[in-house]
Short mmCIF file of C-alpha atoms in Angstrom, two decimals:
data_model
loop_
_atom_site.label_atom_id
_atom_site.label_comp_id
_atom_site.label_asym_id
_atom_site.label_seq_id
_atom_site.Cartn_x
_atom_site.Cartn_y
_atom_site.Cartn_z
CA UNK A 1 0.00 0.00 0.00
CA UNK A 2 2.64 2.13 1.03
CA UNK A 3 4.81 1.57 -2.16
CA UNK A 4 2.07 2.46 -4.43
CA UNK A 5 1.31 5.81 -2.30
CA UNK A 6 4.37 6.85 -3.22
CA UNK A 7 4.13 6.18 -6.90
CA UNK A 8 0.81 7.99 -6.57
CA UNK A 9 2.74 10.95 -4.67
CA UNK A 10 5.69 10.69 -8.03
CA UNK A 11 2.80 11.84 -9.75
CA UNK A 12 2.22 15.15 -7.93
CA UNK A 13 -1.77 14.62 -8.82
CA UNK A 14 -4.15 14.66 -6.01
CA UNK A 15 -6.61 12.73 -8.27
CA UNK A 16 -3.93 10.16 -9.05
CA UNK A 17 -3.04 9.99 -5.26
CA UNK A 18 -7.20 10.19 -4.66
CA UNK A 19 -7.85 7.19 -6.52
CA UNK A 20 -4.51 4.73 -5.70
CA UNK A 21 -5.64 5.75 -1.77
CA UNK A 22 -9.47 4.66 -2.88
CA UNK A 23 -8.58 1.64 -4.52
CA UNK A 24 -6.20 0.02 -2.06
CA UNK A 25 -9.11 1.20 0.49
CA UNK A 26 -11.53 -0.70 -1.15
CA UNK A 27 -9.30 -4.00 -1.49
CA UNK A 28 -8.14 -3.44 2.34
CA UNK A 29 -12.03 -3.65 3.38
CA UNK A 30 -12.68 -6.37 0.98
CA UNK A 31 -9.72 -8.29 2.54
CA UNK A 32 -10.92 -7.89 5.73
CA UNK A 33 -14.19 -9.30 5.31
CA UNK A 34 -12.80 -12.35 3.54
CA UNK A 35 -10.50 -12.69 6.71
CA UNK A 36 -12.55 -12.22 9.71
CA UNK A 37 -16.14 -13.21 7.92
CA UNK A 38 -17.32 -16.45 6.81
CA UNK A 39 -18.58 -16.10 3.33
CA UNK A 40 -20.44 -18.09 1.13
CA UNK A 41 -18.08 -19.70 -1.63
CA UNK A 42 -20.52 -17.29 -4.11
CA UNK A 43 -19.77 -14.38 -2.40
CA UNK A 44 -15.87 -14.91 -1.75
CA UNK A 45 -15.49 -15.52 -5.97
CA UNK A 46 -17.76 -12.22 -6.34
CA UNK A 47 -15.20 -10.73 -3.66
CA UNK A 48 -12.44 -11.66 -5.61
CA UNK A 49 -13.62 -10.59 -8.93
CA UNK A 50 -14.12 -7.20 -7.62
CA UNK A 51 -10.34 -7.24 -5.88
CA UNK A 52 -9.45 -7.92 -9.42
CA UNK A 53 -11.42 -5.52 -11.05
CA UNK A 54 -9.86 -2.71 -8.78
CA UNK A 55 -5.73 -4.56 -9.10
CA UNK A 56 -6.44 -3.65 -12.79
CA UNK A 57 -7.77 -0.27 -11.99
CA UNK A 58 -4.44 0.32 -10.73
CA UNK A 59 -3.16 -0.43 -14.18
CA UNK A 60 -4.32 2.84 -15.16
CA UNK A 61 -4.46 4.75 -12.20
CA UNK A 62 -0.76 4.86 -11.23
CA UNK A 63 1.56 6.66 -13.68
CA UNK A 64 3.68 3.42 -13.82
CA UNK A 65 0.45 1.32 -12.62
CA UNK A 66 2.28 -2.04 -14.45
CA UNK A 67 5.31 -1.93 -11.84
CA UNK A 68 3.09 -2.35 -8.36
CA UNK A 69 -0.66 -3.61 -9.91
CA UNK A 70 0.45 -7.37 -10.90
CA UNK A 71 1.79 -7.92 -7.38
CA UNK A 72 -2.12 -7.86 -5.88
CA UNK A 73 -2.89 -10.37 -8.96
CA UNK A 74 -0.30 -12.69 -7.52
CA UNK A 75 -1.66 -11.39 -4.47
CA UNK A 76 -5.12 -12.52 -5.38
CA UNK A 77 -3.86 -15.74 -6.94
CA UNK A 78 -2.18 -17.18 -4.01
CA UNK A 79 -5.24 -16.47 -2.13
CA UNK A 80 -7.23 -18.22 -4.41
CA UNK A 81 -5.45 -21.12 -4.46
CA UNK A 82 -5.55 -21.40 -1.07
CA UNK A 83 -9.46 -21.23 -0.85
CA UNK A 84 -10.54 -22.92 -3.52
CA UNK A 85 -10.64 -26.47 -4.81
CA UNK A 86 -8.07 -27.26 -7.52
CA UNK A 87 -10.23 -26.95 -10.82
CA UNK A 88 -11.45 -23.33 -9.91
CA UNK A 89 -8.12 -22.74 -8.28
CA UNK A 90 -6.52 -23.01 -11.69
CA UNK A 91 -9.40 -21.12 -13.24
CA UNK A 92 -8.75 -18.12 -10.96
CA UNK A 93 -4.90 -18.23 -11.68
CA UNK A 94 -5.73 -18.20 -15.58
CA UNK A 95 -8.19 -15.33 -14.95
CA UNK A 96 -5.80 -13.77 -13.30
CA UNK A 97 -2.72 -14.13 -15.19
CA UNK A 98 -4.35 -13.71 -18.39
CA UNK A 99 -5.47 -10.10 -16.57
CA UNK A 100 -1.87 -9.36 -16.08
CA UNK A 101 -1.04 -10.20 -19.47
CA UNK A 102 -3.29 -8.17 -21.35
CA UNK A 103 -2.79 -4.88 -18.96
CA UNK A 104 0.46 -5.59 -19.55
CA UNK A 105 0.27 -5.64 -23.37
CA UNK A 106 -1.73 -2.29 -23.25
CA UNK A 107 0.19 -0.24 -20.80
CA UNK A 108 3.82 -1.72 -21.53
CA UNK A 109 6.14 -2.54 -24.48
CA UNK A 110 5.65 -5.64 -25.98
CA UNK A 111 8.74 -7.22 -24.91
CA UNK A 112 8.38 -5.82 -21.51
CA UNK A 113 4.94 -7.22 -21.39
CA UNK A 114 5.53 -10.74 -22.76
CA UNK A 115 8.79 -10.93 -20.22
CA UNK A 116 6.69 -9.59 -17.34
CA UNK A 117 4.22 -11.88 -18.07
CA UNK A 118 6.33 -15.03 -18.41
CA UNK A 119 7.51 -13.96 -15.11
CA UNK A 120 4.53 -13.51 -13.51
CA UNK A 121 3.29 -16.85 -15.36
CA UNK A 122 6.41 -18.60 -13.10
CA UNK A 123 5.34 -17.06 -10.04
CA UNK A 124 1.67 -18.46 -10.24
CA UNK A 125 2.87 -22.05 -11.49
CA UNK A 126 4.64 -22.02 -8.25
CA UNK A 127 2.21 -20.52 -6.05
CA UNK A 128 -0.26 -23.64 -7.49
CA UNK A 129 2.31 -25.81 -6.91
CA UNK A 130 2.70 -24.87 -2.99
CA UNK A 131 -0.85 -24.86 -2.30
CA UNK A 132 -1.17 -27.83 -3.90
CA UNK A 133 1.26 -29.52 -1.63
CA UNK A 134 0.02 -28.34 1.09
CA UNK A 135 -3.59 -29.17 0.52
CA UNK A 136 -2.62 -32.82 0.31
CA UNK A 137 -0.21 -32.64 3.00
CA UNK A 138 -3.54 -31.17 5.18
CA UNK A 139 -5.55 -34.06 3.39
CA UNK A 140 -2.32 -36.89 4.58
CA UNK A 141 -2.64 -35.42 8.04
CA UNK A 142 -6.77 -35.42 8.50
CA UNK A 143 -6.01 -39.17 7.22
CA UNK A 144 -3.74 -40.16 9.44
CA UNK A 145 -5.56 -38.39 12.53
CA UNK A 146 -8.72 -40.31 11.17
CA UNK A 147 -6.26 -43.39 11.22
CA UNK A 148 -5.17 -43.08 14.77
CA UNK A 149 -8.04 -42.54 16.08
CA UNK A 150 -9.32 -45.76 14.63
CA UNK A 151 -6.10 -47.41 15.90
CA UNK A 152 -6.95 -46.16 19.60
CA UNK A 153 -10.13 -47.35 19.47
CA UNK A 154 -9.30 -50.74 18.01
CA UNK A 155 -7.09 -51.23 21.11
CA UNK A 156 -9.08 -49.87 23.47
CA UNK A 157 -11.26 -52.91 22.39
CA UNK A 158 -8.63 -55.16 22.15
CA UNK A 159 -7.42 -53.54 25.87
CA UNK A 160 -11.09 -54.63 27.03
CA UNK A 161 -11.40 -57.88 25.20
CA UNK A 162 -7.69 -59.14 27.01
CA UNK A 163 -9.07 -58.17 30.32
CA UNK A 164 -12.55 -59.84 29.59
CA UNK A 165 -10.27 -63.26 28.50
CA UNK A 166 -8.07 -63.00 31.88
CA UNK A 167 -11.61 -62.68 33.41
CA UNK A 168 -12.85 -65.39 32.07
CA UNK A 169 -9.70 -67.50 32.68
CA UNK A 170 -9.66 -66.45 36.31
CA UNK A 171 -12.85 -68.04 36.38
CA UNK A 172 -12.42 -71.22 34.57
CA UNK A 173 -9.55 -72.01 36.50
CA UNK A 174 -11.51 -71.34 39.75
CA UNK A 175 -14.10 -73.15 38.45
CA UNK A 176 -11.71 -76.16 37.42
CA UNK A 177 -9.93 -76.01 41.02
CA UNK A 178 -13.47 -75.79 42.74
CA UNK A 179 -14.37 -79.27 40.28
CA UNK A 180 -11.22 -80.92 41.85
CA UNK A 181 -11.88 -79.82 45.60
CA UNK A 182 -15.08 -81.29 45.50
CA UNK A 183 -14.24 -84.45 43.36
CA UNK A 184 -11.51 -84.76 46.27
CA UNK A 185 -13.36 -84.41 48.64
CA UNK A 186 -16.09 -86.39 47.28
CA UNK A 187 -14.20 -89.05 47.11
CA UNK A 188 -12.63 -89.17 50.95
CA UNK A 189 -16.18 -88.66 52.07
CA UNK A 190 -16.85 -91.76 50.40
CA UNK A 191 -13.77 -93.89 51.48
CA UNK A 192 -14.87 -92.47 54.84
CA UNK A 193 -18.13 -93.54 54.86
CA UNK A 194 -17.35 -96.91 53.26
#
């Protein structure tokens, strides 16, 4: 925010400076309700339309808009592949890299563009790439909590069955010694009597 103020300030034009401040007001507020609200998956891709709409404002806006505006795309990009699920989070990136490169192509140079582009093309491949991992490194983990869980419960009951089969030896053998005491003694009453 800061570094495009002062672009807006190079300019020495209080519209310039009007708008930049505006814009980066408007994505601040929309970042905030994306962070501290729960929104419905509708409203967070209208949210981030709009936060793209106003990164390409800044296109325009600053006198050398191109230099700071593709940073909220990546920005944007990273966010969205964070939030979303892996077929829309490549849609967003091409949305938004496909922004970047046609801003780019009317605001810059062509060579400029096409090697800012490529870069920025880089950057997102690699941004995808990290939230990829770590979405299946989240999904390996809920897996192997799920896993555990079933473990400990598994020998809980195996905990509980070995204590019901000592039980139940415990009692057979009492059983068996109390068969034996009173065949025993059975048998010297018997003899006895006899």
């Amino acid at each position: 925010f800061m570094i495009a103020v002062m672009f807006a300030l190079r300019a020495d034009n209080p519209i310039t400076l009007g708008a930049t401040v505006g814009i980066f007001v408007a994505f601040t507020v929309i970042e905030t309700i994306l962070m501290l609200v729960t929104v419905p998956l509708w409203g967070r891709r209208a949210l981030y339309a709009v936060q793209g709409l106003l990164a390409g404002a800044l296109f325009f806006v600053l006198p050398n808009g191109n230099a700071i505006a593709p940073v909220l795309f990546v920005l944007l990009a990273a966010q969205a592949f964070f939030s979303f699920d892996p077929p829309e989070q490549i849609g967003w990136g091409i949305a938004y890299l496909a922004s970047i490169f046609v801003l780019l192509f009317i605001t810059a140079p062509t060579l400029e563009a096409v090697l800012g582009g490529m870069i920025y093309a880089g950057i997102f491949a690699f941004l995808w790439a990290v939230a990829r991992a770590l979405q299946r490194e989240r999904i390996a983990r809920a897996e192997s909590q799920r896993l555990a869980a079933e473990l400990e419960n598994a020998n809980a009951q195996l905990r509980e069955y070995a204590a019901r089969a000592q039980a139940l030896a415990v009692a057979q053998e009492r059983t068996r010694m109390a068969r034996e005491i009173h065949d025993s003694l059975g048998h010297h009453l018997t003899v006895l009597s006899v």
